[in-house]
Coordinates of C-alpha atoms and ligand atoms in Angstrom, one line a residue:
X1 CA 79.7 114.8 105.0
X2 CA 80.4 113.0 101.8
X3 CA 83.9 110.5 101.4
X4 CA 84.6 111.1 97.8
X5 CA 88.6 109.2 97.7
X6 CA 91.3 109.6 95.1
X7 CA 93.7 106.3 95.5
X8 CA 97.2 107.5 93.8
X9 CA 98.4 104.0 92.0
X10 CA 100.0 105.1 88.5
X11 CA 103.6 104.9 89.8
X12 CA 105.9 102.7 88.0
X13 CA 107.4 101.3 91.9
X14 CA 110.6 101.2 90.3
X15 CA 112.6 100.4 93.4
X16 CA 110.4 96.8 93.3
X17 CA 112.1 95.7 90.3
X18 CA 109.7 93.7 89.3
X19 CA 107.1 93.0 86.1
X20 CA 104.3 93.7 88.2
X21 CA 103.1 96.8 88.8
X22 CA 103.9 98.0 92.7
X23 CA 100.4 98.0 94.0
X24 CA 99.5 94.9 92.8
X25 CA 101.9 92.7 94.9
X26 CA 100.4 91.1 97.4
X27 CA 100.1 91.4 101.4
X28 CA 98.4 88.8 103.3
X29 CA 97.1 87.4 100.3
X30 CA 95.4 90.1 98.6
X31 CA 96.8 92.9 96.2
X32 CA 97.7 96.2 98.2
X33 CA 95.9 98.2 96.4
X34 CA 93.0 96.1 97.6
X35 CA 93.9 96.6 101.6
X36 CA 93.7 101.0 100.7
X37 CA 90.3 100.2 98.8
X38 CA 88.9 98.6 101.6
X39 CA 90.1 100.2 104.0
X40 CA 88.9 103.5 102.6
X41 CA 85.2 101.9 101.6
X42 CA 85.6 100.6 105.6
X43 CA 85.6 104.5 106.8
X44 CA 82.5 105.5 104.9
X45 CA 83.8 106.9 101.3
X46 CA 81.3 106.4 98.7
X47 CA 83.5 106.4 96.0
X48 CA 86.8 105.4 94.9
X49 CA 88.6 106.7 91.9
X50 CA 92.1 104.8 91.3
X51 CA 94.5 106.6 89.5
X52 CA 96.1 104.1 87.5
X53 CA 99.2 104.6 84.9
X54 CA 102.4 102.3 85.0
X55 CA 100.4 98.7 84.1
X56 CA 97.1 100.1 84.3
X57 CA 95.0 97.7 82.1
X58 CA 96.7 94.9 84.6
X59 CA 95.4 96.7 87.4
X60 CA 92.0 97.5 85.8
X61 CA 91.5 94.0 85.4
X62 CA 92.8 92.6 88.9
X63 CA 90.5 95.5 91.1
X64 CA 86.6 95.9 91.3
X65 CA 84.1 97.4 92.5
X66 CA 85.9 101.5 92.2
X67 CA 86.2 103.9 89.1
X68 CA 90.0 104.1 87.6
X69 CA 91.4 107.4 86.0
X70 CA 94.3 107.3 83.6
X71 CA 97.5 109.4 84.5
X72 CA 99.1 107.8 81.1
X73 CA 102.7 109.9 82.3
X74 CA 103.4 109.8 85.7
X75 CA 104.5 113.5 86.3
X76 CA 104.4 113.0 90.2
X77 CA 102.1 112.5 92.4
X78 CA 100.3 116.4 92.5
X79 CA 100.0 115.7 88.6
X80 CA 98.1 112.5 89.2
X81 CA 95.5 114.0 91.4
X82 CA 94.7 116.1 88.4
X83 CA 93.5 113.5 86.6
X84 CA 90.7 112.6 88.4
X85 CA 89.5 116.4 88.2
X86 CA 87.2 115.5 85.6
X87 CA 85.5 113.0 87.9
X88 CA 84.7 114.2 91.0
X89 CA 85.2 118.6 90.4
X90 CA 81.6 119.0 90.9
X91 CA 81.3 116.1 93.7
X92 CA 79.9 117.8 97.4
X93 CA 81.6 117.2 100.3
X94 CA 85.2 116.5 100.6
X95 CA 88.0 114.9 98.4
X96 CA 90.2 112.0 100.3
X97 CA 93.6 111.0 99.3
X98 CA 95.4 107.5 100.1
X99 CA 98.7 106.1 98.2
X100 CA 98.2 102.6 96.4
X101 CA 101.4 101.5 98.4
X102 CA 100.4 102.1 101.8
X103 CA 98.1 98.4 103.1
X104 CA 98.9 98.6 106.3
X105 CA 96.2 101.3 107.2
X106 CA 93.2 100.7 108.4
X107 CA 89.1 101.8 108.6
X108 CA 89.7 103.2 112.1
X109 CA 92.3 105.7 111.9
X110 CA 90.9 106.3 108.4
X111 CA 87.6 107.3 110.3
X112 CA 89.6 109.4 113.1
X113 CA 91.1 111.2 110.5
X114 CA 87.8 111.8 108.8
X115 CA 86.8 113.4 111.6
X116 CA 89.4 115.5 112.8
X117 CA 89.1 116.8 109.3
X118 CA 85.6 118.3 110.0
X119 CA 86.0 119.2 113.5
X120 CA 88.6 121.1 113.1
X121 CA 87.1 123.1 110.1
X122 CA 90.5 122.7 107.6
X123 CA 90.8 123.4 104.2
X124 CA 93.1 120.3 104.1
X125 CA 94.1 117.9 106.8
X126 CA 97.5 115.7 106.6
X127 CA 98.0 112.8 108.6
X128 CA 101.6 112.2 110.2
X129 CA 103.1 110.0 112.3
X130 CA 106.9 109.8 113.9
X131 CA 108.6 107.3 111.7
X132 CA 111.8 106.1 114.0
X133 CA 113.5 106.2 110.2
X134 CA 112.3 108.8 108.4
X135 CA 114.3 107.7 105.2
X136 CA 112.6 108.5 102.6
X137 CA 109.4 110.0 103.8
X138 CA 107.8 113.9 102.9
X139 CA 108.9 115.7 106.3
X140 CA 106.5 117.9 108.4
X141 CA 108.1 121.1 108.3
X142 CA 106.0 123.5 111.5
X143 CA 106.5 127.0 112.4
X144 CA 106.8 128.3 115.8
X145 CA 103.2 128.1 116.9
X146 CA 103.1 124.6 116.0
X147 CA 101.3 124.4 113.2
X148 CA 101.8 123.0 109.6
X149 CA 103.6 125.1 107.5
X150 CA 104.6 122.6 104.5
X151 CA 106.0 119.4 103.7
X152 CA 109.6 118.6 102.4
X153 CA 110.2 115.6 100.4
X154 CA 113.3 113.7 101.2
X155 CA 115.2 114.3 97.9
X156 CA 114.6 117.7 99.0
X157 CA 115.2 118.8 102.6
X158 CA 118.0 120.7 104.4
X159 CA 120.2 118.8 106.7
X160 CA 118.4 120.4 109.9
X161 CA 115.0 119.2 107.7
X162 CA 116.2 115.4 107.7
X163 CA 116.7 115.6 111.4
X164 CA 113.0 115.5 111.9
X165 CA 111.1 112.5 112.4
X166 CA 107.5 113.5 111.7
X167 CA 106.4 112.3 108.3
X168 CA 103.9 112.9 105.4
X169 CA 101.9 109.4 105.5
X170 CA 100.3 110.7 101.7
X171 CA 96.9 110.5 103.0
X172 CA 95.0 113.8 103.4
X173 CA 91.6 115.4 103.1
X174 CA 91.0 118.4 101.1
X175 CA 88.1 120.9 100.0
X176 CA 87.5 119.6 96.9
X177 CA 87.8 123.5 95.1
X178 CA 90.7 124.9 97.0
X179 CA 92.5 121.5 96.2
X180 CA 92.4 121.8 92.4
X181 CA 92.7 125.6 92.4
X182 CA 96.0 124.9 94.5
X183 CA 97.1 122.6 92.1
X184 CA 97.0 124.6 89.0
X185 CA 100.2 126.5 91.0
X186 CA 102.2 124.3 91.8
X187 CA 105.5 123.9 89.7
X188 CA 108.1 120.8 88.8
X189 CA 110.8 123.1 90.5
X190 CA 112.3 120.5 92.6
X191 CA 114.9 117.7 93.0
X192 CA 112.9 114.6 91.3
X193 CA 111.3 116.9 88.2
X194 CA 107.8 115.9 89.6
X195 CA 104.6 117.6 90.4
X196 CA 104.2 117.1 94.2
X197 CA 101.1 116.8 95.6
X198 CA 102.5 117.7 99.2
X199 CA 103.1 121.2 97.8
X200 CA 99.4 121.7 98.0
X201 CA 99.7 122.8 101.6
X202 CA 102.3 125.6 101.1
X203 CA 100.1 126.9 99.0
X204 CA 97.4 126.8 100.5
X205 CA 99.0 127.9 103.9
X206 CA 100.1 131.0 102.1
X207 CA 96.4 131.7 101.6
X208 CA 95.9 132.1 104.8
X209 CA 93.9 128.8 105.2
X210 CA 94.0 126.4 107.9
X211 CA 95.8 123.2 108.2
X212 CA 95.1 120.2 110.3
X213 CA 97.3 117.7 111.4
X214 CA 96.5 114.2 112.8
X215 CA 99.6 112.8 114.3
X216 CA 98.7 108.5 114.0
X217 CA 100.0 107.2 117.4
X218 CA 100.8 103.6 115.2
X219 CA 103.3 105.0 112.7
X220 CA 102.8 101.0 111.1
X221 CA 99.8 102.2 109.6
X222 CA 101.2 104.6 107.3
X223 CA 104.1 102.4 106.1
X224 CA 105.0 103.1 102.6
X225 CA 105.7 100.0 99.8
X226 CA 108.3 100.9 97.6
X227 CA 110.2 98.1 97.7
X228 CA 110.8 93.9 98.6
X229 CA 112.1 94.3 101.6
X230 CA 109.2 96.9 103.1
X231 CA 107.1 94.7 101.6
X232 CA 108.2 92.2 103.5
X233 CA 107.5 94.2 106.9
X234 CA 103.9 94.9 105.9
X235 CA 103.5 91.1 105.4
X236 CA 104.7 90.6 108.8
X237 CA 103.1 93.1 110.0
X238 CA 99.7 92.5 108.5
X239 CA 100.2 89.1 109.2
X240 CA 101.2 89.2 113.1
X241 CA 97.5 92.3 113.1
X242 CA 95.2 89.2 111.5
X243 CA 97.1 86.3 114.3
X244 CA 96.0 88.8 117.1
X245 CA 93.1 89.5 116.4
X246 CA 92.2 85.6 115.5
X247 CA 93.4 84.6 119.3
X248 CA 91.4 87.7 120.3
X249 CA 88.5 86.2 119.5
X250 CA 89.1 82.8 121.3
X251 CA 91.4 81.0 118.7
X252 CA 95.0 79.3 120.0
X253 CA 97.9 80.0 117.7
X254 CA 101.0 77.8 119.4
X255 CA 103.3 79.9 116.9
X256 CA 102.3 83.2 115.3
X257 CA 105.8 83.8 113.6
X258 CA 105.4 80.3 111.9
X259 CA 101.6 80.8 111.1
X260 CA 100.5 82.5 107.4
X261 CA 96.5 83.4 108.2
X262 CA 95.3 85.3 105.3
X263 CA 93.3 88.6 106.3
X264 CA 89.7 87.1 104.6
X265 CA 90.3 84.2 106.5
X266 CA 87.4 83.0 109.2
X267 CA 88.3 80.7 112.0
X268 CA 85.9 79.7 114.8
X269 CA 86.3 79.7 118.7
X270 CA 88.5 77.4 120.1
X271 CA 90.3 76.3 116.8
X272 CA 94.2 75.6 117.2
X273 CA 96.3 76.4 114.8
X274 CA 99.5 74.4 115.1
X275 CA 102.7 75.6 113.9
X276 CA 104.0 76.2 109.6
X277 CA 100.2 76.6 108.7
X278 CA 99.2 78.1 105.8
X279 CA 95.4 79.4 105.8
X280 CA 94.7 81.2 102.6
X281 CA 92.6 82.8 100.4
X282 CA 89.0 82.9 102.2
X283 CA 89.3 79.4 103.7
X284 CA 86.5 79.6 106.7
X285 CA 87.0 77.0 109.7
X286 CA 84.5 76.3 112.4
X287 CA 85.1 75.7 115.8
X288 CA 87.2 73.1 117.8
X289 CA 89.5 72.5 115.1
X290 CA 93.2 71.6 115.5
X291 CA 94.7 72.5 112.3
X292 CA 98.1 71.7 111.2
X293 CA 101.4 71.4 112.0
X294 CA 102.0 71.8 108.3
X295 CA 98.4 72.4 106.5
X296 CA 97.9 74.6 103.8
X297 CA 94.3 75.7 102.8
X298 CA 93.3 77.3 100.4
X299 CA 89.4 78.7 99.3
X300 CA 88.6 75.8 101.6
X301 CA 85.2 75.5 104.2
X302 CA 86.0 73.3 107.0
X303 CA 83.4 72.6 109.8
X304 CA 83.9 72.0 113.8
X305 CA 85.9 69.3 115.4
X306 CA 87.6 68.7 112.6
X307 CA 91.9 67.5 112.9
X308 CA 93.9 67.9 110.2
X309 CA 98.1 67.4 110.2
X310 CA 100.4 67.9 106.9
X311 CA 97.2 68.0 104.9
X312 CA 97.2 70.6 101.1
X313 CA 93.6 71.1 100.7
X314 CA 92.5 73.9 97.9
X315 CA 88.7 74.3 96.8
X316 CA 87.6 71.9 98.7
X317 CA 84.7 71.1 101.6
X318 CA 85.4 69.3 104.8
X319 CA 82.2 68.8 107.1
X320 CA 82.1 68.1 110.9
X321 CA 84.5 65.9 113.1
X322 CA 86.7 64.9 110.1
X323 CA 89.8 63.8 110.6
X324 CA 92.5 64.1 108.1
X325 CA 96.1 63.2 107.6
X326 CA 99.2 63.2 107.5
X327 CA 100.5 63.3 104.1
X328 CA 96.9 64.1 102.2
X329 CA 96.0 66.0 99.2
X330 CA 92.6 67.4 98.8
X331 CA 92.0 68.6 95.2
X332 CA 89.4 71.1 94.2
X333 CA 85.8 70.2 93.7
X334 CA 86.4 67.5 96.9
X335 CA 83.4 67.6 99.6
X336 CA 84.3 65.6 103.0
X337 CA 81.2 64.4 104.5
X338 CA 80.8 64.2 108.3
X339 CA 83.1 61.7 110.1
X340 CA 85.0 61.0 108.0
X341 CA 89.0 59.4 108.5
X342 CA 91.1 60.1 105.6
X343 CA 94.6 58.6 106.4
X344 CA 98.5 58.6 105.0
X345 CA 99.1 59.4 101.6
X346 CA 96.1 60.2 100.2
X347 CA 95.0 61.7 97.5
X348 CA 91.3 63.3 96.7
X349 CA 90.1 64.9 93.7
X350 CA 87.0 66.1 92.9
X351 CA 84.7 63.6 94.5
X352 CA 82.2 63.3 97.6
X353 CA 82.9 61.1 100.5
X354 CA 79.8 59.8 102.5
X355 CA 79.4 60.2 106.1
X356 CA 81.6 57.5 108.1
X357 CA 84.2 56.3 105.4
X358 CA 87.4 55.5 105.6
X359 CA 90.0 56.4 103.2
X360 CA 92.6 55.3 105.5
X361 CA 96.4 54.6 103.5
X362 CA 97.5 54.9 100.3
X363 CA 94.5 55.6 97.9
X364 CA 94.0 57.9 94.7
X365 CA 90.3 58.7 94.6
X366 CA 89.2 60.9 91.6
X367 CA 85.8 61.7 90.8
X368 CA 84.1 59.6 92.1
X369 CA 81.2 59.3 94.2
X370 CA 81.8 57.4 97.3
X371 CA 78.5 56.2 99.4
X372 CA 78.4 56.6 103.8
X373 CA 80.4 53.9 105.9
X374 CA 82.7 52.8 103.3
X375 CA 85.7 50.9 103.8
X376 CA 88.4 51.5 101.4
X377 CA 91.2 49.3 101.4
X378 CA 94.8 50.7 101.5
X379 CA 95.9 51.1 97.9
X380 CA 93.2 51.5 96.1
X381 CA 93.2 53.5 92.9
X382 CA 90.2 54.9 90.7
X383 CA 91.5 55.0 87.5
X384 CA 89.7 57.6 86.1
X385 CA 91.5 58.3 82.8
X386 CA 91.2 56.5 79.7
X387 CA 94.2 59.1 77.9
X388 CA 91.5 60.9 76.3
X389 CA 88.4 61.6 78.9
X390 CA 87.8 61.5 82.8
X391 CA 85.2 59.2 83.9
X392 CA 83.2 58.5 87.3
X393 CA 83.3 56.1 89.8
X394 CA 80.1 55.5 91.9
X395 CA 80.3 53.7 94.8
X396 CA 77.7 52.8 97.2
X397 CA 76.4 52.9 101.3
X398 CA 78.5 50.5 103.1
X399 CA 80.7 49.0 100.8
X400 CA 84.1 47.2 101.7
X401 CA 86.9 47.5 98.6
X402 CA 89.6 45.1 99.2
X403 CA 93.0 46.2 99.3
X404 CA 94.7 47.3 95.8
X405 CA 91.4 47.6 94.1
X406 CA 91.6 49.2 90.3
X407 CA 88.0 50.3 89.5
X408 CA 88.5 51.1 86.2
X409 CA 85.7 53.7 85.4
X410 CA 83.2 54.1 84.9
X411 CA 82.4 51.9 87.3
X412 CA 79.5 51.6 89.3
X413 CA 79.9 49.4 92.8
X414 CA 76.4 48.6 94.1
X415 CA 75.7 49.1 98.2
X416 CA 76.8 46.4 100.5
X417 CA 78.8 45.0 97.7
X418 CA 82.4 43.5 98.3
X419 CA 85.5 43.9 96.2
X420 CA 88.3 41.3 96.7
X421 CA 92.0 42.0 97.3
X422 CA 93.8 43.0 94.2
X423 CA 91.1 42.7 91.7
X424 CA 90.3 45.0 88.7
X425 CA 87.0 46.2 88.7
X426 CA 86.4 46.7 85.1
X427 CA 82.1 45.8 85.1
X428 CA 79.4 47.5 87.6
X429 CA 79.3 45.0 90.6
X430 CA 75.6 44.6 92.2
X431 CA 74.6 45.2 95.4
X432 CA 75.7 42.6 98.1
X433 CA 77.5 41.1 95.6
X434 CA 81.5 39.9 95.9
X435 CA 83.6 41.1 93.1
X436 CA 86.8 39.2 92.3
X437 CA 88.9 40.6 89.7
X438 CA 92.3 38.6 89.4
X439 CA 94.1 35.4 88.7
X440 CA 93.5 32.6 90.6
X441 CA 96.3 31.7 93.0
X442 CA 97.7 28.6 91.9
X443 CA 100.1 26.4 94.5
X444 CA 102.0 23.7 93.4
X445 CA 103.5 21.3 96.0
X446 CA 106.3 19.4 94.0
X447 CA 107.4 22.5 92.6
X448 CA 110.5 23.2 94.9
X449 CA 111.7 19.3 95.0
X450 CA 111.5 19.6 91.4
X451 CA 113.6 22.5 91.2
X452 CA 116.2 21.3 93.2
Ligands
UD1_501 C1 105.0 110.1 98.9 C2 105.0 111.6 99.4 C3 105.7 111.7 100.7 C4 105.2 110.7 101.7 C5 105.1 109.3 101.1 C6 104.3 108.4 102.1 C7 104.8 113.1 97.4 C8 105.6 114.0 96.5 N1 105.5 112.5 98.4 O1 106.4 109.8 98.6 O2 105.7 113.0 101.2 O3 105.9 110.7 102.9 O4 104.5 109.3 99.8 O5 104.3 107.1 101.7 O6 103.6 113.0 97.3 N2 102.0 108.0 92.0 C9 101.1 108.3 90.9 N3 101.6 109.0 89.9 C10 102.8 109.6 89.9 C11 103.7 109.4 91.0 C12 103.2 108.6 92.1 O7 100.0 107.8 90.9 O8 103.1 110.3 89.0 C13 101.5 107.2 93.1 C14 102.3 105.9 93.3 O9 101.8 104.8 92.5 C15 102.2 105.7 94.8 C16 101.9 107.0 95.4 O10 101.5 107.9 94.3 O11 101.1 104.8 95.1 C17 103.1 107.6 96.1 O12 104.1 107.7 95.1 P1 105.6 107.4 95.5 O13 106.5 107.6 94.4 O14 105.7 106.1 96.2 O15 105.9 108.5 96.6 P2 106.9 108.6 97.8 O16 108.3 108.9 97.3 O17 106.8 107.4 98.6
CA502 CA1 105.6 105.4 98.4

């Protein structure tokens, strides 16, 4: 049947405190709204329409790829469903409903719960789990026979109602008719002022028609974000999900609790990652890496056998058995070449580095273009910046830069050429050529006699 899913994110999240609005701080990386979107588009719905309110031309801009609806006051979250009548009232199939604040859940149960919902032939279908702390949550009140008979908010609920542990996760499937016709009744009569969406099923239990529940055996999935510290738990939790599943698939992590993998991260077979890692942002690593202690990557492509310790790389591309580090900056628009040996304290900016050089101590190269089997001598410096403009360095296969080099660009260095310790290459130097680029040394034999 067809997925059509309402995604309720208009709420203002005021117990975040924060400038953002709730569903677009991050987990793992990504906004999580994103995580719901996905994980919906994951279990087969073919469209998304966000309700969006509190911020919602920040979250228009930060989300693609669904249809928003505007719920411009946010009357609860019954009311906000309304707002995407318009949209989908004449849609076939059924209506899906997910909170903006709930990342943690994923495709699968998502698709369980799908299907639960059409077996079991329900007007409308909840999904529950037992929450060890119920605090806060929409309480599953049943009757005798064990069935669904309504759900309590919180703010509402009689002592003997707090006592119970199975909770409203605010994700449910609906016929799409019966749900707006049981919307038009239901009423702001209740502790908060608000138009609750979970009164749906009251109503429609009173009409005699049947509700589902699916009880999720991993009440984690259906964690609710309403403030720091939860989100905090569904970083660790989505964080310690993306570790497991990385060593599942054949990669060593020495330390999960001090390693920060980013869900859209790739990492290939037999790839250690060594403790305080960062790996962000869509960075993709091959296979046979050890990675880290102390990396953090970001948008970066990194190929096998690669080693890298204390290393910051962002944007960057590191080809095949590379080693790198410690102490090394890789700045964006960099491309590593295979077999390469970048050393302490280095820094790299956008520039390519041929196959076989060394970079080993000390250097600051910045766009340049360095040739294959080049020898870089420790402290070596493009300077690359005249105070106005950025210019290029080229230098070519096989070169050997003497230590403390300047090559003031731009600055071309011919293949097989030499440059000599502590020059200041300020004119292209041929190929095979030696460039010298400083004072003479001068030593004066009486000088000391003399002085005394
Ligand atoms: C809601 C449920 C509760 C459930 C819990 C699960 C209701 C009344 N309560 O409570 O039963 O256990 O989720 O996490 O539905 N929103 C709007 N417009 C509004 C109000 C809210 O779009 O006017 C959005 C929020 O942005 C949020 C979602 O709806 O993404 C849930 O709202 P929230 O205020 O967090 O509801 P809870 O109190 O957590
Ligand atoms: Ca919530």
């Amino acid at each position: 049947m067809k997925v059509t899913t309402i995604i309720l994110a208009a709420g203002k999240g005021t117990r975040m405190k924060s400038a953002l609005p709730k569903v677009l701080h991050k987990v793992c990386g990504k906004p999580m709204l994103e995580h719901v979107i996905n994980a919906a588009k994951g279990a087969g719905s073919e469209r998304e329409i966000v309700v969006i309110g509190s911020g919602a031309e920040e979250v228009e801009k930060s989300i693609t790829g669904v249809e928003f609806a505007l719920q411009a006051e946010q009357l609860g979250t019954g009311h906000a469903v309304k707002m995407a009548k318009d949209k989908i009232a004449n849609a076939d199939g059924i209506v899906m409903i997910l909170c903006g604040d709930t990342p943690l859940v994923t495709s699968d149960l998502l698709t369980k719960f799908i299907e639960s919902h059409e077996q079991s032939k329900a007007t409308a279908t909840v999904l529950t789990a037992i929450m060890p702390d119920a605090t806060g949550y929409g309480r599953i009140v049943r009757n005798q026979s064990g069935t669904v008979d309504k759900i309590v908010e919180h703010k509402d609920a009689s002592p003997e109602e707090l006592q119970i542990h199975e909770v409203n996760a605010g994700i449910y499937c609906f016929d799409i008719k019966t749900l707006f016709e049981a919307l038009d009744k239901v009423t702001n009569d209740n502790a908060q002022g608000e138009y609750y969406l979970t009164d749906v099923l009251g109503i429609i239990r009173d009409k005699g028609l049947i509700i589902n529940a699916m009880i999720s055996n991993d009440f984690t999935q259906i964690l609710g974000i309403n403030s720091r510290q939860q989100l905090a738990l569904a970083e660790r939790i989505l964080r310690q999900r993306k570790n497991f599943e990385l060593m599942d698939s054949g990669v060593t992590i020495l330390d999960p609790d001090s390693t920060f993998i980013d869900s859209d991260v790739e990492i290939g077979r037999d790839s250690t990652i060594l403790p305080f890692t960062y790996i962000e942002n869509g960075t993709v690593i091959g296979e046979n890496c050890s990675i880290g202690p102390n990396c953090r990557l970001q948008d970066t492509k990194i190929g096998n056998n690669v080693i890298m310790q204390f290393v910051y790389a962002h944007e960057c591309e590191v080809d095949d058995d590379v080693v790198i580090g410690p102490y090394v900056h890789l700045r964006p628009g960099t491309k590593i070449s295979k077999k390469v040996k970048i050393g302490n304290f280095v820094e790299v900016k956008n520039s390519t580095i041929g196959e076989g050089t060394k970079l080993p101590h000390l250097q600051y190269i910045g766009d340049s273009d360095v040739g294959e089997n080049v020898n870089i001598g420790c402290g070596t410096v493009t300077c690359n910046y005249d105070g106005k403009k950025k210019h290029r360095t080229t230098i070519g296969d096989n070169v050997f830069i003497g230590c403390n080099t300047s090559l003031v660009a731009p600055v071309k260095i011919g293949s097989n050429a030499y440059t000599a310790a502590g020059s200041t290459i300020t004119q292209d130097v041929p190929e095979n050529n030696l460039a010298i680029g400083r004072a003479r040394q001068v030593n004066k034999s009486t000088w000391k006699d003399k002085r005394e």
